[in-house]
Amino acid sequence: METEYRLSADAAEFYQDTFVPALFGPWAQRLVAAADLHPGQTVLDVACGTGAVTRAAAGVAGPIVVGLDANPAMLAVARRLRPDLDWRVGDAHALPFGDRTFDRVLCQAALMFFTDPVAALREMGRVGGRVAVSVPGRLSHSAGYAALTGVVTELAGDRAGALLGGYFAVGEPALLRSLWAGAGLVIERFETQIGATRLPSLSTFLDAELLPIADEVEPDVRRRIEVAARTALAPYLGADGSIAAPIEAHVITGIMSR
């Protein structure tokens, strides 16, 4: 099973309104470009969330695109935005499709949340012709997030820091290559890119990025984190108060070995 984040409807809307324009929307375009889509192809977007990649893929391949996610609240937002596309609840470890159903299978920013990433990758290879995955890279190469994680670890403890750092849990290139090999996938292209999470203010950035530890941090600690983060993240703050926090990502494409 995927790690379960039973988001409320409000949380799913916050994800769409905040995370998608800040990071996942621009990265979706990069993933779709790497997948080399063509009009008329069938596409599956695994762990689609609110559908950023699904919508981007449909813009190239056409409407024969399926978005699958384990979280109904995310899919409710996706359906509202594009009711013409096919949205399904499902588990990445047991995709409800036959062999080679799709020309392309895409997955963005989700591999680190799967209980068994090898099994999920194997399923993607089984149902698709070509697999394209993007995943956050190394925390040590993601300057904005390394700075924030350091502040949180110092002020809220190792557990809180580890929760934030978990987003980068499969970011080591050697580990990713091992996961792909274990799934029987042959890597055709492995590209490392640097982007940035762009939001209008540090407060908005912290509201978004501290969600995983919101229940574990007392209000006074949260205030101290914001004060310290303003110093630690100063290199990434604009004159207007906006933030562009650097983050590394890997984009990998490949096919099932025969």
PDB file of C-alpha atoms in Angstrom:
ATOM      1  CA  MET A   1       0.000   0.000   0.000  1.00  0.00           C
ATOM      2  CA  GLU A   2       1.012   3.591  -0.496  1.00  0.00           C
ATOM      3  CA  THR A   3       1.733   5.696   2.546  1.00  0.00           C
ATOM      4  CA  GLU A   4      -1.702   7.050   3.385  1.00  0.00           C
ATOM      5  CA  TYR A   5      -2.313  10.767   3.712  1.00  0.00           C
ATOM      6  CA  ARG A   6      -6.067  11.011   4.210  1.00  0.00           C
ATOM      7  CA  LEU A   7      -6.400  14.613   3.200  1.00  0.00           C
ATOM      8  CA  SER A   8      -9.554  16.576   3.791  1.00  0.00           C
ATOM      9  CA  ALA A   9     -11.196  18.395   0.917  1.00  0.00           C
ATOM     10  CA  ASP A  10      -9.726  21.679   2.191  1.00  0.00           C
ATOM     11  CA  ALA A  11      -6.236  20.168   2.341  1.00  0.00           C
ATOM     12  CA  ALA A  12      -6.538  18.869  -1.214  1.00  0.00           C
ATOM     13  CA  GLU A  13      -7.612  22.316  -2.411  1.00  0.00           C
ATOM     14  CA  PHE A  14      -4.644  23.855  -0.543  1.00  0.00           C
ATOM     15  CA  TYR A  15      -2.342  21.387  -2.315  1.00  0.00           C
ATOM     16  CA  GLN A  16      -3.741  22.392  -5.699  1.00  0.00           C
ATOM     17  CA  ASP A  17      -3.704  26.123  -4.987  1.00  0.00           C
ATOM     18  CA  THR A  18      -0.248  26.180  -3.365  1.00  0.00           C
ATOM     19  CA  PHE A  19       1.998  23.260  -4.314  1.00  0.00           C
ATOM     20  CA  VAL A  20       0.951  22.894  -7.951  1.00  0.00           C
ATOM     21  CA  PRO A  21       1.752  26.452  -9.091  1.00  0.00           C
ATOM     22  CA  ALA A  22       4.779  26.628  -6.770  1.00  0.00           C
ATOM     23  CA  LEU A  23       6.487  23.456  -7.980  1.00  0.00           C
ATOM     24  CA  PHE A  24       4.494  20.553  -9.378  1.00  0.00           C
ATOM     25  CA  GLY A  25       2.934  22.366 -12.317  1.00  0.00           C
ATOM     26  CA  PRO A  26       6.265  23.434 -13.842  1.00  0.00           C
ATOM     27  CA  TRP A  27       7.831  20.032 -13.099  1.00  0.00           C
ATOM     28  CA  ALA A  28       4.879  18.307 -14.767  1.00  0.00           C
ATOM     29  CA  GLN A  29       5.775  19.982 -18.031  1.00  0.00           C
ATOM     30  CA  ARG A  30       9.340  18.707 -17.724  1.00  0.00           C
ATOM     31  CA  LEU A  31       8.179  15.151 -17.041  1.00  0.00           C
ATOM     32  CA  VAL A  32       5.803  15.167 -19.991  1.00  0.00           C
ATOM     33  CA  ALA A  33       8.583  16.447 -22.244  1.00  0.00           C
ATOM     34  CA  ALA A  34      10.926  13.693 -21.035  1.00  0.00           C
ATOM     35  CA  ALA A  35       8.262  11.049 -21.719  1.00  0.00           C
ATOM     36  CA  ASP A  36       8.249  11.988 -25.415  1.00  0.00           C
ATOM     37  CA  LEU A  37       4.457  11.914 -25.760  1.00  0.00           C
ATOM     38  CA  HIS A  38       2.696  12.044 -29.110  1.00  0.00           C
ATOM     39  CA  PRO A  39      -0.918  12.787 -30.061  1.00  0.00           C
ATOM     40  CA  GLY A  40      -3.180   9.771 -29.743  1.00  0.00           C
ATOM     41  CA  GLN A  41      -1.068   7.867 -27.235  1.00  0.00           C
ATOM     42  CA  THR A  42      -2.638   6.302 -24.153  1.00  0.00           C
ATOM     43  CA  VAL A  43      -1.172   7.565 -20.867  1.00  0.00           C
ATOM     44  CA  LEU A  44      -1.443   6.589 -17.191  1.00  0.00           C
ATOM     45  CA  ASP A  45      -0.437   9.034 -14.450  1.00  0.00           C
ATOM     46  CA  VAL A  46       0.273   7.049 -11.256  1.00  0.00           C
ATOM     47  CA  ALA A  47      -0.262   8.806  -7.903  1.00  0.00           C
ATOM     48  CA  CYS A  48      -1.673  11.726  -9.865  1.00  0.00           C
ATOM     49  CA  GLY A  49      -2.715  13.870  -6.899  1.00  0.00           C
ATOM     50  CA  THR A  50      -4.848  16.725  -8.193  1.00  0.00           C
ATOM     51  CA  GLY A  51      -3.788  15.928 -11.745  1.00  0.00           C
ATOM     52  CA  ALA A  52      -1.008  18.332 -12.732  1.00  0.00           C
ATOM     53  CA  VAL A  53       0.806  15.704 -14.814  1.00  0.00           C
ATOM     54  CA  THR A  54      -2.427  14.192 -16.115  1.00  0.00           C
ATOM     55  CA  ARG A  55      -3.608  17.526 -17.456  1.00  0.00           C
ATOM     56  CA  ALA A  56      -0.202  18.287 -18.966  1.00  0.00           C
ATOM     57  CA  ALA A  57      -0.132  14.880 -20.660  1.00  0.00           C
ATOM     58  CA  ALA A  58      -3.643  15.354 -22.030  1.00  0.00           C
ATOM     59  CA  GLY A  59      -2.507  18.635 -23.554  1.00  0.00           C
ATOM     60  CA  VAL A  60      -0.043  16.689 -25.703  1.00  0.00           C
ATOM     61  CA  ALA A  61      -1.439  13.181 -26.163  1.00  0.00           C
ATOM     62  CA  GLY A  62      -5.149  13.966 -26.116  1.00  0.00           C
ATOM     63  CA  PRO A  63      -7.975  12.816 -23.858  1.00  0.00           C
ATOM     64  CA  ILE A  64      -7.083   9.098 -23.598  1.00  0.00           C
ATOM     65  CA  VAL A  65      -5.327   9.764 -20.300  1.00  0.00           C
ATOM     66  CA  VAL A  66      -6.013   8.144 -16.914  1.00  0.00           C
ATOM     67  CA  GLY A  67      -5.103   9.655 -13.555  1.00  0.00           C
ATOM     68  CA  LEU A  68      -4.894   7.207 -10.647  1.00  0.00           C
ATOM     69  CA  ASP A  69      -4.455   8.037  -6.971  1.00  0.00           C
ATOM     70  CA  ALA A  70      -5.125   6.413  -3.604  1.00  0.00           C
ATOM     71  CA  ASN A  71      -6.656   9.567  -2.150  1.00  0.00           C
ATOM     72  CA  PRO A  72     -10.281  10.378  -3.031  1.00  0.00           C
ATOM     73  CA  ALA A  73      -9.978  14.009  -1.886  1.00  0.00           C
ATOM     74  CA  MET A  74      -7.174  14.642  -4.377  1.00  0.00           C
ATOM     75  CA  LEU A  75      -9.199  13.030  -7.156  1.00  0.00           C
ATOM     76  CA  ALA A  76     -12.227  15.153  -6.309  1.00  0.00           C
ATOM     77  CA  VAL A  77     -10.179  18.268  -7.091  1.00  0.00           C
ATOM     78  CA  ALA A  78      -8.819  16.663 -10.246  1.00  0.00           C
ATOM     79  CA  ARG A  79     -12.338  15.832 -11.472  1.00  0.00           C
ATOM     80  CA  ARG A  80     -13.502  19.363 -10.799  1.00  0.00           C
ATOM     81  CA  LEU A  81     -10.675  20.792 -12.879  1.00  0.00           C
ATOM     82  CA  ARG A  82     -10.956  18.319 -15.779  1.00  0.00           C
ATOM     83  CA  PRO A  83     -14.220  16.365 -15.664  1.00  0.00           C
ATOM     84  CA  ASP A  84     -13.590  15.068 -19.185  1.00  0.00           C
ATOM     85  CA  LEU A  85     -10.590  12.952 -18.115  1.00  0.00           C
ATOM     86  CA  ASP A  86     -10.630   9.475 -16.532  1.00  0.00           C
ATOM     87  CA  TRP A  87      -9.881   9.617 -12.795  1.00  0.00           C
ATOM     88  CA  ARG A  88      -9.639   6.421 -10.730  1.00  0.00           C
ATOM     89  CA  VAL A  89      -8.937   5.425  -7.143  1.00  0.00           C
ATOM     90  CA  GLY A  90      -6.236   2.781  -7.033  1.00  0.00           C
ATOM     91  CA  ASP A  91      -3.020   1.460  -5.493  1.00  0.00           C
ATOM     92  CA  ALA A  92       0.270   1.918  -7.332  1.00  0.00           C
ATOM     93  CA  HIS A  93       1.423  -1.490  -6.092  1.00  0.00           C
ATOM     94  CA  ALA A  94      -1.428  -3.305  -7.843  1.00  0.00           C
ATOM     95  CA  LEU A  95      -2.483  -1.293 -10.879  1.00  0.00           C
ATOM     96  CA  PRO A  96      -5.945  -2.344 -12.088  1.00  0.00           C
ATOM     97  CA  PHE A  97      -4.953  -2.638 -15.762  1.00  0.00           C
ATOM     98  CA  GLY A  98      -3.791  -5.356 -18.100  1.00  0.00           C
ATOM     99  CA  ASP A  99      -0.290  -5.771 -19.467  1.00  0.00           C
ATOM    100  CA  ARG A 100       0.800  -3.049 -21.906  1.00  0.00           C
ATOM    101  CA  THR A 101      -2.486  -1.164 -21.623  1.00  0.00           C
ATOM    102  CA  PHE A 102      -0.742   2.200 -22.001  1.00  0.00           C
ATOM    103  CA  ASP A 103       1.864   3.680 -24.299  1.00  0.00           C
ATOM    104  CA  ARG A 104       3.315   5.744 -21.453  1.00  0.00           C
ATOM    105  CA  VAL A 105       3.171   5.568 -17.658  1.00  0.00           C
ATOM    106  CA  LEU A 106       4.143   8.692 -15.711  1.00  0.00           C
ATOM    107  CA  CYS A 107       4.686   9.284 -12.003  1.00  0.00           C
ATOM    108  CA  GLN A 108       5.701  12.555 -10.357  1.00  0.00           C
ATOM    109  CA  ALA A 109       6.957  13.139  -6.798  1.00  0.00           C
ATOM    110  CA  ALA A 110       5.464   9.962  -5.366  1.00  0.00           C
ATOM    111  CA  LEU A 111       8.028   7.154  -5.464  1.00  0.00           C
ATOM    112  CA  MET A 112       9.352   8.029  -1.996  1.00  0.00           C
ATOM    113  CA  PHE A 113       5.868   7.546  -0.514  1.00  0.00           C
ATOM    114  CA  PHE A 114       5.349   3.990  -1.775  1.00  0.00           C
ATOM    115  CA  THR A 115       5.749   1.207   0.780  1.00  0.00           C
ATOM    116  CA  ASP A 116       7.450  -0.915  -1.886  1.00  0.00           C
ATOM    117  CA  PRO A 117       8.870   1.311  -4.645  1.00  0.00           C
ATOM    118  CA  VAL A 118      10.260  -1.674  -6.559  1.00  0.00           C
ATOM    119  CA  ALA A 119       6.819  -3.271  -6.751  1.00  0.00           C
ATOM    120  CA  ALA A 120       5.277   0.033  -7.878  1.00  0.00           C
ATOM    121  CA  LEU A 121       7.909   0.489 -10.592  1.00  0.00           C
ATOM    122  CA  ARG A 122       7.410  -3.109 -11.721  1.00  0.00           C
ATOM    123  CA  GLU A 123       3.687  -2.463 -12.058  1.00  0.00           C
ATOM    124  CA  MET A 124       4.334   0.676 -14.095  1.00  0.00           C
ATOM    125  CA  GLY A 125       6.559  -1.309 -16.421  1.00  0.00           C
ATOM    126  CA  ARG A 126       3.989  -4.069 -16.712  1.00  0.00           C
ATOM    127  CA  VAL A 127       1.102  -1.851 -17.815  1.00  0.00           C
ATOM    128  CA  GLY A 128       3.076   0.598 -19.944  1.00  0.00           C
ATOM    129  CA  GLY A 129       5.370   0.754 -22.913  1.00  0.00           C
ATOM    130  CA  ARG A 130       7.678   3.438 -21.534  1.00  0.00           C
ATOM    131  CA  VAL A 131       7.907   4.633 -17.909  1.00  0.00           C
ATOM    132  CA  ALA A 132       8.827   8.212 -16.961  1.00  0.00           C
ATOM    133  CA  VAL A 133       9.306   9.123 -13.300  1.00  0.00           C
ATOM    134  CA  SER A 134      10.368  12.316 -11.584  1.00  0.00           C
ATOM    135  CA  VAL A 135      11.403  12.304  -7.954  1.00  0.00           C
ATOM    136  CA  PRO A 136      12.984  14.779  -5.538  1.00  0.00           C
ATOM    137  CA  GLY A 137      16.754  14.377  -5.487  1.00  0.00           C
ATOM    138  CA  ARG A 138      19.202  14.654  -2.631  1.00  0.00           C
ATOM    139  CA  LEU A 139      18.479  16.872   0.345  1.00  0.00           C
ATOM    140  CA  SER A 140      22.156  17.859   0.389  1.00  0.00           C
ATOM    141  CA  HIS A 141      21.760  19.170  -3.191  1.00  0.00           C
ATOM    142  CA  SER A 142      18.512  21.031  -2.480  1.00  0.00           C
ATOM    143  CA  ALA A 143      19.785  24.151  -0.740  1.00  0.00           C
ATOM    144  CA  GLY A 144      16.466  25.667   0.281  1.00  0.00           C
ATOM    145  CA  TYR A 145      15.190  22.447   1.811  1.00  0.00           C
ATOM    146  CA  ALA A 146      18.485  21.594   3.471  1.00  0.00           C
ATOM    147  CA  ALA A 147      18.380  24.982   5.201  1.00  0.00           C
ATOM    148  CA  LEU A 148      14.789  24.499   6.363  1.00  0.00           C
ATOM    149  CA  THR A 149      15.398  20.936   7.545  1.00  0.00           C
ATOM    150  CA  GLY A 150      18.397  22.096   9.548  1.00  0.00           C
ATOM    151  CA  VAL A 151      16.303  24.738  11.310  1.00  0.00           C
ATOM    152  CA  VAL A 152      13.501  22.286  12.058  1.00  0.00           C
ATOM    153  CA  THR A 153      15.886  19.636  13.385  1.00  0.00           C
ATOM    154  CA  GLU A 154      17.555  22.148  15.697  1.00  0.00           C
ATOM    155  CA  LEU A 155      14.330  23.615  17.077  1.00  0.00           C
ATOM    156  CA  ALA A 156      11.820  20.759  16.853  1.00  0.00           C
ATOM    157  CA  GLY A 157      14.031  17.680  17.135  1.00  0.00           C
ATOM    158  CA  ASP A 158      15.376  14.848  15.028  1.00  0.00           C
ATOM    159  CA  ARG A 159      12.005  13.225  14.372  1.00  0.00           C
ATOM    160  CA  ALA A 160      10.552  16.412  12.904  1.00  0.00           C
ATOM    161  CA  GLY A 161      13.655  16.929  10.784  1.00  0.00           C
ATOM    162  CA  ALA A 162      13.519  13.339   9.558  1.00  0.00           C
ATOM    163  CA  LEU A 163       9.874  13.754   8.531  1.00  0.00           C
ATOM    164  CA  LEU A 164      10.769  16.721   6.363  1.00  0.00           C
ATOM    165  CA  GLY A 165      13.844  14.970   5.010  1.00  0.00           C
ATOM    166  CA  GLY A 166      11.741  11.941   4.085  1.00  0.00           C
ATOM    167  CA  TYR A 167      10.625  13.771   0.968  1.00  0.00           C
ATOM    168  CA  PHE A 168      14.141  13.113  -0.365  1.00  0.00           C
ATOM    169  CA  ALA A 169      14.273   9.492   0.785  1.00  0.00           C
ATOM    170  CA  VAL A 170      14.967   7.961  -2.642  1.00  0.00           C
ATOM    171  CA  GLY A 171      16.964  10.851  -4.055  1.00  0.00           C
ATOM    172  CA  GLU A 172      20.375   9.165  -4.235  1.00  0.00           C
ATOM    173  CA  PRO A 173      21.081   8.281  -7.896  1.00  0.00           C
ATOM    174  CA  ALA A 174      22.652   4.921  -6.994  1.00  0.00           C
ATOM    175  CA  LEU A 175      19.565   3.964  -4.984  1.00  0.00           C
ATOM    176  CA  LEU A 176      17.246   4.938  -7.824  1.00  0.00           C
ATOM    177  CA  ARG A 177      19.243   2.890 -10.303  1.00  0.00           C
ATOM    178  CA  SER A 178      19.038  -0.059  -7.931  1.00  0.00           C
ATOM    179  CA  LEU A 179      15.259   0.316  -7.573  1.00  0.00           C
ATOM    180  CA  TRP A 180      14.796   0.416 -11.328  1.00  0.00           C
ATOM    181  CA  ALA A 181      16.998  -2.628 -11.835  1.00  0.00           C
ATOM    182  CA  GLY A 182      15.113  -4.506  -9.132  1.00  0.00           C
ATOM    183  CA  ALA A 183      11.866  -3.771 -10.952  1.00  0.00           C
ATOM    184  CA  GLY A 184      13.254  -5.129 -14.220  1.00  0.00           C
ATOM    185  CA  LEU A 185      13.351  -1.713 -15.868  1.00  0.00           C
ATOM    186  CA  VAL A 186      16.140  -0.615 -18.176  1.00  0.00           C
ATOM    187  CA  ILE A 187      16.989   3.082 -17.756  1.00  0.00           C
ATOM    188  CA  GLU A 188      17.214   4.921 -21.051  1.00  0.00           C
ATOM    189  CA  ARG A 189      17.710   8.408 -19.651  1.00  0.00           C
ATOM    190  CA  PHE A 190      18.623   9.724 -16.198  1.00  0.00           C
ATOM    191  CA  GLU A 191      18.632  13.496 -15.914  1.00  0.00           C
ATOM    192  CA  THR A 192      19.255  15.611 -12.821  1.00  0.00           C
ATOM    193  CA  GLN A 193      17.783  19.079 -12.734  1.00  0.00           C
ATOM    194  CA  ILE A 194      17.687  21.987 -10.290  1.00  0.00           C
ATOM    195  CA  GLY A 195      14.477  23.932  -9.911  1.00  0.00           C
ATOM    196  CA  ALA A 196      12.871  25.995  -7.186  1.00  0.00           C
ATOM    197  CA  THR A 197       9.702  26.105  -5.156  1.00  0.00           C
ATOM    198  CA  ARG A 198       8.342  29.603  -5.780  1.00  0.00           C
ATOM    199  CA  LEU A 199       5.828  31.161  -3.422  1.00  0.00           C
ATOM    200  CA  PRO A 200       4.832  34.755  -2.642  1.00  0.00           C
ATOM    201  CA  SER A 201       6.060  34.720   0.955  1.00  0.00           C
ATOM    202  CA  LEU A 202       8.136  32.788   3.467  1.00  0.00           C
ATOM    203  CA  SER A 203       5.024  32.300   5.610  1.00  0.00           C
ATOM    204  CA  THR A 204       3.205  30.597   2.752  1.00  0.00           C
ATOM    205  CA  PHE A 205       6.252  28.421   2.096  1.00  0.00           C
ATOM    206  CA  LEU A 206       6.387  27.355   5.743  1.00  0.00           C
ATOM    207  CA  ASP A 207       2.639  26.736   5.892  1.00  0.00           C
ATOM    208  CA  ALA A 208       3.063  24.331   2.978  1.00  0.00           C
ATOM    209  CA  GLU A 209       6.331  22.639   3.853  1.00  0.00           C
ATOM    210  CA  LEU A 210       5.655  22.202   7.574  1.00  0.00           C
ATOM    211  CA  LEU A 211       2.364  20.354   7.031  1.00  0.00           C
ATOM    212  CA  PRO A 212       3.951  16.931   7.743  1.00  0.00           C
ATOM    213  CA  ILE A 213       4.932  18.060  11.252  1.00  0.00           C
ATOM    214  CA  ALA A 214       2.027  20.405  11.996  1.00  0.00           C
ATOM    215  CA  ASP A 215       0.624  18.114  14.708  1.00  0.00           C
ATOM    216  CA  GLU A 216       4.003  17.683  16.384  1.00  0.00           C
ATOM    217  CA  VAL A 217       5.167  21.279  16.704  1.00  0.00           C
ATOM    218  CA  GLU A 218       3.886  23.534  19.474  1.00  0.00           C
ATOM    219  CA  PRO A 219       2.893  27.108  18.474  1.00  0.00           C
ATOM    220  CA  ASP A 220       5.879  28.672  20.219  1.00  0.00           C
ATOM    221  CA  VAL A 221       8.266  26.309  18.419  1.00  0.00           C
ATOM    222  CA  ARG A 222       6.537  27.086  15.133  1.00  0.00           C
ATOM    223  CA  ARG A 223       7.134  30.792  15.731  1.00  0.00           C
ATOM    224  CA  ARG A 224      10.800  30.169  16.512  1.00  0.00           C
ATOM    225  CA  ILE A 225      11.142  28.131  13.323  1.00  0.00           C
ATOM    226  CA  GLU A 226       9.756  31.001  11.275  1.00  0.00           C
ATOM    227  CA  VAL A 227      12.188  33.486  12.847  1.00  0.00           C
ATOM    228  CA  ALA A 228      15.185  31.200  12.301  1.00  0.00           C
ATOM    229  CA  ALA A 229      14.048  30.253   8.792  1.00  0.00           C
ATOM    230  CA  ARG A 230      13.985  33.903   7.785  1.00  0.00           C
ATOM    231  CA  THR A 231      17.728  34.007   8.429  1.00  0.00           C
ATOM    232  CA  ALA A 232      18.563  30.543   7.064  1.00  0.00           C
ATOM    233  CA  LEU A 233      16.552  31.088   3.880  1.00  0.00           C
ATOM    234  CA  ALA A 234      17.593  34.723   3.375  1.00  0.00           C
ATOM    235  CA  PRO A 235      19.606  33.916   0.207  1.00  0.00           C
ATOM    236  CA  TYR A 236      16.395  32.684  -1.453  1.00  0.00           C
ATOM    237  CA  LEU A 237      14.107  35.576  -0.482  1.00  0.00           C
ATOM    238  CA  GLY A 238      13.286  38.300  -2.961  1.00  0.00           C
ATOM    239  CA  ALA A 239      13.032  42.008  -2.242  1.00  0.00           C
ATOM    240  CA  ASP A 240       9.240  41.656  -2.391  1.00  0.00           C
ATOM    241  CA  GLY A 241       9.274  38.904   0.253  1.00  0.00           C
ATOM    242  CA  SER A 242       8.805  36.059  -2.210  1.00  0.00           C
ATOM    243  CA  ILE A 243      10.832  32.865  -1.984  1.00  0.00           C
ATOM    244  CA  ALA A 244      12.492  30.615  -4.560  1.00  0.00           C
ATOM    245  CA  ALA A 245      13.834  27.635  -2.590  1.00  0.00           C
ATOM    246  CA  PRO A 246      16.234  25.515  -4.680  1.00  0.00           C
ATOM    247  CA  ILE A 247      15.401  21.822  -5.014  1.00  0.00           C
ATOM    248  CA  GLU A 248      17.025  19.002  -6.963  1.00  0.00           C
ATOM    249  CA  ALA A 249      14.972  16.496  -8.944  1.00  0.00           C
ATOM    250  CA  HIS A 250      15.747  13.462 -11.066  1.00  0.00           C
ATOM    251  CA  VAL A 251      13.796  12.584 -14.211  1.00  0.00           C
ATOM    252  CA  ILE A 252      14.181   8.980 -15.306  1.00  0.00           C
ATOM    253  CA  THR A 253      12.759   7.197 -18.343  1.00  0.00           C
ATOM    254  CA  GLY A 254      13.014   3.567 -19.317  1.00  0.00           C
ATOM    255  CA  ILE A 255      11.346   0.377 -20.480  1.00  0.00           C
ATOM    256  CA  MET A 256      10.758  -3.108 -19.122  1.00  0.00           C
ATOM    257  CA  SER A 257      13.612  -5.495 -19.858  1.00  0.00           C
ATOM    258  CA  ARG A 258      12.753  -8.453 -22.040  1.00  0.00           C
TER     259      ARG A 258
END
